[in-house]
Amino acid sequence: MTITRDLIIGGEHVPAQSGRTTEDLNPYTGEVFARVAAAGPDDVHRAVGAAADAAEAWAATAPSERRRIFLRAADIFESRLEEGARIMAEEVGGVRGWAEFNTHLAANILREAAGAATLPQGEVLATDMPGVISMSVRQPYGVVAAISPWNAPFILGMRAIAVPLAVGNTVVLKPSEDAPLACGLFLADALVEAGLPAGVLNVVTNDRADAAEVVEALISDQRVRMVNFTGSTSVGRTIGTLAAQHLKPAVLELGGKNSLVVLEDADLDYAVDAAAFGAYMNAGQICMSVDRVLVDRSIAAEFTERFAAKVRNLPTGDPTDPATVIGPAVNPRSAQRQYGLIEDAVAKGATVRAGGHRLENSLVPATVLTDVTPQMDIFHDEIFGAVTVVFEVDGPDDAVEFANNTNYGLTAGVITENLGEGWDVAKRLKTGIVHVNDQSVADEPQAPFGGIQESGYGKFGGQAGVESFSERRWITVQEEGHARFPF
């Protein structure tokens, strides 16, 4: 049965003012999974108005009350795991294990946000002014525009709204056209049921053809005071430029060209398992996925043979089958883009060590390539799919130079039994995140998450997230006597 959903504005479920809807397709079957309201600029301004109207009261809400709402929402959301798993499978092709991970981490993001509601909000500063108390105070911005992606929909959708709300902002959320339920409406349902007041969180869904004007209307509305976006670097560049034009701060978490460095002393079985997880979890559709495995030349042949053998046997197909590891790409366009990268590389001399053949139902088999050169598109482009490339390197210095040869800078992993050498490599990698003796895919709600260079700027998570979504003010109080003036 097809799901039908309206916008959420001011605590009410309302259709788009135009009456238009848009189809949300199952990527594996091609069938219509849901129909959602297709908002236009007028709906956006209505949602921003509701958020602005609710802002003062929400900022003044007792922090213990905000904490209570978030803790209750976490329990509600986690209790809906079965419904959430079905939504992720049918809306974005997410396999069972990925849906479970999304559910539990999203719930923990809410719990971390609950803690953020009662964190200290400033500090007392040293001052040379007699009789003055000088303070640095953090306060909410007001209305925050949040634009969430489809690929880890519960995690990244919740991350886009939880801390901004917890520190006293109100939010207008525009979820991805590929996952309006999973990274938007389904999340809002839990918060609303938990007691979030009307207007504090508003959700505006849209047709893909209207995305540009909806986003522009959202960011350009003068009542919106800051923006956060997770998605591709190409779209993030547009979002960041638009925010800058309106002098609004932005947190942008964008793409990556992530490397897993395997040093010569690595445990090969562990390295193979780490590389497979890092490259193919969620069919490689994670901003942190391993695009490149940089293996010391002395062990490269054996590693590649073992790695390819493991990858060839990864169960691929229907995302509703609990045994499936590799589900479909989010839509046929994404699958075709991945096949284009593979075929361009092969035509220019790359070797397919596993996968590479065409499948139906938006599926791309887990694929391993070697002999990739800078003349191939896949050498430079973010893959964002079920493909990775193995390169041979000559020691740690060569691995660091190779890994840093990209405009991206999100995450990396280093596999070694020598923690000192792993730490040395990690310090030299130009990424916002790095994991020694682990692969590149990891997230915790209390950790500062974000990249550098073309992987974006600003941080989600923990104290860094609180600082990102609140602004600092300097306030002084002339507690004793009067200030002295020169004239």
XYZ file of C-alpha atoms in Angstrom:
487
model
C 0.000 0.000 0.000
C 1.348 3.392 -1.035
C 2.089 5.788 1.850
C 0.765 9.355 1.539
C 2.278 12.179 3.593
C 1.800 15.947 3.845
C 4.155 18.677 5.001
C 4.575 19.341 8.728
C 4.173 23.066 9.400
C 3.328 24.618 12.745
C 2.499 21.244 14.257
C -0.046 20.398 11.552
C 0.051 18.001 8.613
C -0.826 20.173 5.615
C -0.741 19.726 1.836
C 1.356 21.951 -0.399
C -0.506 25.140 -1.223
C -0.411 24.139 -4.900
C -1.968 20.764 -4.075
C 0.891 19.026 -5.915
C 2.497 15.775 -4.795
C 5.570 13.849 -5.921
C 6.347 10.123 -6.128
C 8.923 8.403 -3.929
C 10.114 5.232 -5.714
C 11.439 1.924 -4.390
C 14.903 1.647 -6.021
C 14.828 -2.166 -6.170
C 11.340 -2.713 -7.619
C 10.756 0.660 -9.284
C 7.303 0.805 -7.702
C 5.832 3.851 -5.968
C 6.570 3.559 -2.251
C 5.077 6.881 -1.153
C 3.534 10.102 -2.391
C 4.501 13.246 -0.521
C 3.521 16.877 -0.772
C 5.561 18.858 -3.302
C 6.268 22.175 -1.594
C 7.048 25.427 -3.342
C 8.555 28.706 -2.081
C 5.254 29.782 -0.498
C 5.221 26.623 1.616
C 8.826 27.242 2.614
C 8.039 30.755 3.809
C 5.047 29.396 5.717
C 7.289 26.858 7.454
C 9.924 29.454 8.274
C 7.185 31.670 9.679
C 6.012 28.856 11.963
C 9.588 28.262 13.128
C 10.130 31.971 13.750
C 6.894 32.229 15.729
C 7.948 29.310 17.934
C 11.570 30.407 18.406
C 11.299 32.663 21.458
C 9.198 30.267 23.519
C 11.346 27.266 22.599
C 14.589 29.069 23.493
C 13.025 29.942 26.869
C 11.883 26.358 27.532
C 13.547 24.876 30.611
C 16.557 22.772 29.630
C 15.241 19.885 31.736
C 12.048 19.914 29.666
C 14.017 19.874 26.411
C 16.068 16.990 27.782
C 12.914 15.070 28.717
C 11.493 15.445 25.201
C 14.692 14.193 23.570
C 15.080 11.206 25.863
C 11.469 10.194 25.241
C 11.897 10.667 21.483
C 14.972 8.396 21.552
C 12.984 5.588 23.153
C 10.059 6.087 20.751
C 12.347 6.047 17.725
C 14.215 2.942 18.838
C 10.923 1.134 19.495
C 10.013 1.629 15.816
C 12.942 -0.375 14.474
C 10.786 -2.750 12.417
C 8.874 0.073 10.765
C 12.101 1.965 10.197
C 13.812 -1.045 8.632
C 10.918 -1.440 6.196
C 11.045 2.244 5.272
C 14.794 2.150 4.677
C 14.558 -1.016 2.574
C 11.733 0.248 0.394
C 12.731 3.891 0.137
C 16.535 3.764 -0.237
C 17.361 0.049 -0.578
C 18.977 -0.150 2.854
C 19.757 -3.680 4.039
C 18.689 -4.909 7.483
C 22.001 -4.449 9.301
C 22.377 -0.913 7.995
C 18.828 -0.052 9.073
C 19.444 -1.392 12.581
C 22.679 0.592 12.865
C 20.893 3.731 11.652
C 18.087 3.263 14.161
C 20.271 2.781 17.223
C 22.737 5.548 16.345
C 19.916 7.998 15.574
C 18.406 7.225 18.988
C 21.775 7.834 20.613
C 22.113 11.128 18.745
C 18.874 12.161 20.446
C 20.254 11.051 23.821
C 23.454 13.016 23.259
C 21.332 16.020 22.295
C 19.406 15.606 25.547
C 22.689 16.007 27.389
C 23.557 19.072 25.317
C 20.406 20.793 26.574
C 21.900 21.122 30.067
C 25.544 21.845 29.213
C 27.133 25.072 30.540
C 26.218 27.941 28.228
C 29.225 30.180 28.691
C 32.141 31.173 30.858
C 33.354 34.025 33.018
C 36.260 35.897 31.422
C 39.225 37.601 33.018
C 38.948 41.396 32.769
C 40.978 44.506 33.614
C 37.822 46.615 33.966
C 37.202 47.449 37.645
C 33.939 46.222 39.138
C 32.934 44.366 35.954
C 31.852 40.783 35.427
C 32.802 39.789 31.879
C 31.095 36.778 30.341
C 31.117 34.777 27.139
C 27.588 33.455 26.621
C 26.264 31.016 24.027
C 22.731 31.385 22.710
C 20.670 29.839 19.888
C 20.712 31.439 16.455
C 16.945 31.259 16.015
C 15.672 29.500 12.884
C 18.031 26.906 11.379
C 17.621 25.520 7.852
C 18.578 21.821 7.728
C 19.007 19.883 4.484
C 19.409 16.128 5.049
C 20.631 13.335 2.723
C 19.216 9.927 1.818
C 22.204 7.609 2.266
C 22.288 7.208 6.080
C 18.847 8.708 6.480
C 18.104 8.166 10.162
C 21.610 9.084 11.304
C 22.175 12.103 9.103
C 18.580 13.323 9.252
C 18.632 13.200 13.050
C 22.072 14.782 13.183
C 20.778 17.698 11.118
C 18.093 18.573 13.673
C 18.831 17.132 17.131
C 21.575 19.387 18.503
C 20.222 22.516 16.779
C 16.904 21.894 18.535
C 18.465 20.884 21.849
C 20.406 24.139 22.203
C 17.240 26.175 21.602
C 16.929 26.742 17.867
C 13.845 25.970 15.810
C 14.307 24.104 12.529
C 12.921 23.861 9.021
C 14.038 20.505 7.617
C 14.169 19.808 3.889
C 14.830 16.085 3.427
C 16.304 14.534 0.289
C 13.907 13.883 -2.571
C 15.133 10.266 -2.480
C 14.126 9.765 1.181
C 11.475 12.241 2.330
C 10.224 9.782 4.960
C 13.467 8.234 6.200
C 15.470 11.448 6.579
C 12.530 13.729 7.355
C 8.952 12.873 8.215
C 9.634 9.593 10.050
C 12.129 11.339 12.332
C 9.780 14.231 13.021
C 7.017 11.813 14.000
C 9.020 10.557 16.987
C 9.864 14.055 18.210
C 6.302 15.280 17.839
C 4.957 12.265 19.740
C 7.543 12.937 22.451
C 6.048 16.366 23.035
C 8.024 18.747 20.830
C 5.895 21.923 20.647
C 4.185 22.989 17.421
C 6.401 24.943 15.042
C 9.693 23.955 16.646
C 10.388 21.396 13.881
C 8.833 21.821 10.441
C 9.367 19.434 7.506
C 9.105 20.573 3.889
C 9.242 17.897 1.163
C 9.517 18.731 -2.535
C 9.671 17.420 -6.066
C 13.196 17.025 -7.459
C 12.453 19.516 -10.247
C 11.724 22.206 -7.636
C 14.754 21.565 -5.427
C 16.769 24.610 -6.458
C 13.985 27.138 -5.888
C 12.910 25.478 -2.627
C 16.456 25.595 -1.244
C 16.961 29.175 -2.410
C 13.691 30.238 -0.798
C 14.723 28.553 2.446
C 18.225 29.989 2.722
C 17.343 33.461 1.463
C 14.479 33.955 3.926
C 15.805 36.631 6.291
C 14.299 34.824 9.304
C 16.624 31.854 8.745
C 19.845 32.559 10.624
C 22.048 29.541 9.851
C 22.230 26.518 7.546
C 23.447 22.942 7.736
C 23.783 20.586 4.785
C 25.101 17.059 4.305
C 25.529 15.823 0.761
C 27.706 16.040 -2.321
C 30.486 18.574 -2.716
C 28.949 19.924 -5.926
C 25.639 20.739 -4.218
C 27.412 21.835 -1.040
C 29.354 24.427 -2.990
C 26.038 25.919 -4.137
C 24.587 25.806 -0.602
C 27.686 27.425 0.884
C 27.742 30.144 -1.746
C 24.072 30.947 -1.222
C 24.510 31.068 2.559
C 27.527 33.351 2.184
C 25.600 35.693 -0.100
C 23.102 36.155 2.731
C 25.861 36.338 5.389
C 24.667 33.212 7.161
C 26.980 30.677 8.818
C 26.830 27.138 7.464
C 27.973 23.674 8.498
C 28.727 21.617 5.381
C 29.562 17.904 5.506
C 30.363 16.904 1.950
C 32.012 14.171 -0.108
C 35.226 12.241 0.356
C 37.905 10.377 -1.561
C 38.790 8.246 1.415
C 41.852 6.024 1.708
C 42.540 2.914 3.759
C 46.301 2.579 4.241
C 47.506 -1.001 4.778
C 51.117 -1.038 6.003
C 53.516 -3.939 5.471
C 53.108 -5.382 8.995
C 49.281 -5.468 8.847
C 47.321 -8.563 9.816
C 46.084 -9.476 6.331
C 42.880 -11.187 7.411
C 41.957 -8.174 9.514
C 42.919 -5.771 6.715
C 40.732 -7.649 4.223
C 37.742 -7.596 6.566
C 38.257 -3.909 7.350
C 38.546 -2.977 3.682
C 35.423 -4.946 2.738
C 33.343 -3.296 5.453
C 34.700 0.173 4.727
C 34.164 -0.115 0.988
C 30.826 -1.945 0.765
C 28.654 -1.169 3.797
C 25.432 0.329 2.371
C 26.719 -0.600 -1.092
C 29.461 2.009 -0.688
C 26.943 4.837 -0.458
C 28.503 6.530 2.581
C 30.531 9.724 2.496
C 33.179 7.871 4.557
C 33.395 4.790 2.286
C 36.809 3.491 1.240
C 37.419 4.608 -2.338
C 41.091 3.635 -2.324
C 42.985 0.850 -0.558
C 46.676 1.786 -0.453
C 48.610 -1.427 0.211
C 52.331 -1.793 0.782
C 53.844 -3.362 -2.314
C 55.397 -6.224 -0.327
C 51.953 -7.602 0.604
C 49.803 -6.161 -2.195
C 49.481 -9.319 -4.322
C 48.365 -11.502 -1.425
C 46.060 -8.824 -0.022
C 44.388 -8.231 -3.385
C 43.827 -11.946 -3.978
C 42.212 -12.427 -0.550
C 40.227 -9.213 -0.799
C 38.807 -10.006 -4.245
C 37.850 -13.512 -3.103
C 35.895 -12.125 -0.158
C 34.208 -9.450 -2.265
C 33.051 -11.913 -4.949
C 31.001 -13.755 -2.323
C 29.149 -10.809 -0.764
C 25.388 -11.586 -0.994
C 23.763 -9.116 -3.380
C 20.110 -8.440 -4.149
C 16.805 -7.770 -2.420
C 17.329 -5.374 0.529
C 14.403 -6.934 2.406
C 16.267 -10.275 2.584
C 18.142 -10.302 5.938
C 21.076 -12.107 4.294
C 21.710 -9.382 1.724
C 24.893 -7.343 2.147
C 24.901 -5.370 -1.121
C 21.518 -3.805 -1.850
C 20.625 -1.506 -4.739
C 21.915 1.944 -5.509
C 19.470 4.629 -4.445
C 18.128 5.024 -7.996
C 18.900 3.941 -11.575
C 20.853 7.167 -12.234
C 23.280 6.338 -9.448
C 23.753 2.783 -10.720
C 24.430 4.037 -14.240
C 26.958 6.575 -12.923
C 28.849 3.786 -11.149
C 28.826 1.571 -14.224
C 30.125 4.543 -16.201
C 33.110 4.866 -13.855
C 33.853 1.135 -14.103
C 33.564 1.027 -17.894
C 35.667 4.156 -18.377
C 38.408 2.644 -16.211
C 38.328 -0.741 -17.959
C 38.387 0.889 -21.403
C 41.557 2.738 -20.368
C 43.349 -0.345 -19.022
C 42.080 -1.068 -15.493
C 41.765 -4.683 -14.354
C 38.560 -6.014 -12.782
C 39.461 -8.301 -9.869
C 35.873 -8.815 -8.655
C 32.434 -7.736 -9.846
C 32.230 -5.244 -12.689
C 29.361 -6.969 -14.509
C 25.964 -5.351 -15.027
C 22.937 -6.284 -12.915
C 19.306 -5.186 -12.918
C 17.108 -3.546 -10.251
C 19.606 -0.679 -9.714
C 22.119 -3.184 -8.341
C 25.868 -2.762 -8.802
C 27.959 -5.786 -7.765
C 30.737 -5.232 -5.254
C 33.642 -4.418 -7.561
C 37.430 -4.311 -7.075
C 39.685 -2.630 -9.633
C 43.458 -2.508 -9.963
C 45.835 -0.877 -12.487
C 43.904 2.394 -12.245
C 45.733 5.482 -13.566
C 45.186 9.251 -13.356
C 43.719 9.205 -16.880
C 40.638 7.400 -15.553
C 37.670 9.265 -14.032
C 37.524 6.891 -11.063
C 41.034 7.923 -10.009
C 39.809 11.425 -9.108
C 36.015 11.266 -8.697
C 34.239 10.256 -5.509
C 32.813 6.794 -6.267
C 29.941 6.739 -3.759
C 29.000 3.208 -4.717
C 29.904 -0.464 -4.569
C 33.354 -0.044 -6.152
C 36.828 0.386 -4.720
C 40.342 0.525 -6.150
C 43.496 -1.148 -4.820
C 46.796 0.696 -5.315
C 50.307 -0.466 -4.458
C 52.500 1.949 -2.477
C 56.132 1.919 -1.387
C 55.987 2.387 2.355
C 54.319 4.879 4.704
C 55.689 8.050 3.104
C 54.420 7.063 -0.331
C 51.047 6.086 1.175
C 50.669 9.484 2.860
C 51.601 11.344 -0.322
C 49.134 9.254 -2.356
C 46.296 9.620 0.171
C 46.763 13.397 0.313
C 46.690 13.712 -3.487
C 43.038 14.810 -3.581
C 41.000 17.950 -3.010
C 38.838 16.059 -0.523
C 39.684 15.603 3.154
C 37.017 13.737 5.089
C 38.273 10.501 6.664
C 40.856 7.705 6.439
C 41.981 4.493 8.087
C 45.400 2.987 8.793
C 45.900 -0.762 9.361
C 49.132 -1.722 11.114
C 50.413 -3.743 14.075
C 52.839 -0.901 14.870
C 50.734 1.738 16.620
C 53.596 4.240 16.666
C 53.912 4.094 12.900
C 50.141 4.170 12.516
C 49.955 7.296 14.676
C 52.705 8.930 12.617
C 50.818 8.228 9.384
C 47.551 9.449 10.893
C 49.073 12.788 11.916
C 50.239 13.436 8.352
C 46.981 12.594 6.586
C 45.021 15.691 5.510
C 41.589 14.633 6.712
C 39.178 15.805 9.370
C 38.912 12.232 10.721
C 41.320 9.292 10.821
C 41.176 5.874 12.517
C 44.292 3.870 13.373
C 43.784 0.108 13.151
C 40.323 0.583 11.704
C 38.752 1.476 8.386
C 37.320 4.869 7.458
C 33.618 4.430 8.338
C 32.775 5.334 11.942
C 30.506 7.735 13.796
C 29.647 8.536 17.389
C 27.249 11.273 18.467
C 29.730 12.800 20.924
C 32.624 13.005 18.427
C 33.439 16.086 16.311
C 32.458 15.005 12.791
C 33.488 16.940 9.701
C 36.073 17.308 6.975
C 38.500 19.810 5.514
C 39.182 21.128 2.021
C 36.388 20.159 -0.395
C 34.873 17.803 2.190
C 33.317 20.834 3.882
C 33.658 22.900 7.031
C 32.139 23.109 10.486
C 31.488 20.188 12.814
C 28.573 18.059 13.938
C 28.642 16.114 17.192
C 29.431 16.624 20.864
C 30.702 19.942 22.180
C 31.782 20.884 18.642
C 28.175 20.521 17.481
C 26.915 22.679 20.344
C 29.385 25.374 19.325
C 28.387 25.087 15.667
C 24.695 25.630 16.380
C 24.894 28.385 18.961
C 26.468 31.810 18.684
C 28.814 33.362 21.183
C 28.105 36.759 22.743
C 30.235 38.927 25.025
C 28.240 40.413 27.911
C 29.578 42.584 30.734
C 27.881 43.695 33.925
C 29.164 46.771 35.814
C 28.537 45.146 39.179
C 30.326 47.713 41.355
C 30.721 51.452 40.846
C 30.511 53.187 37.488
C 32.648 52.944 34.400
C 35.018 55.873 33.820
C 35.031 57.791 30.542
C 37.749 60.135 29.236
C 35.315 62.942 28.425
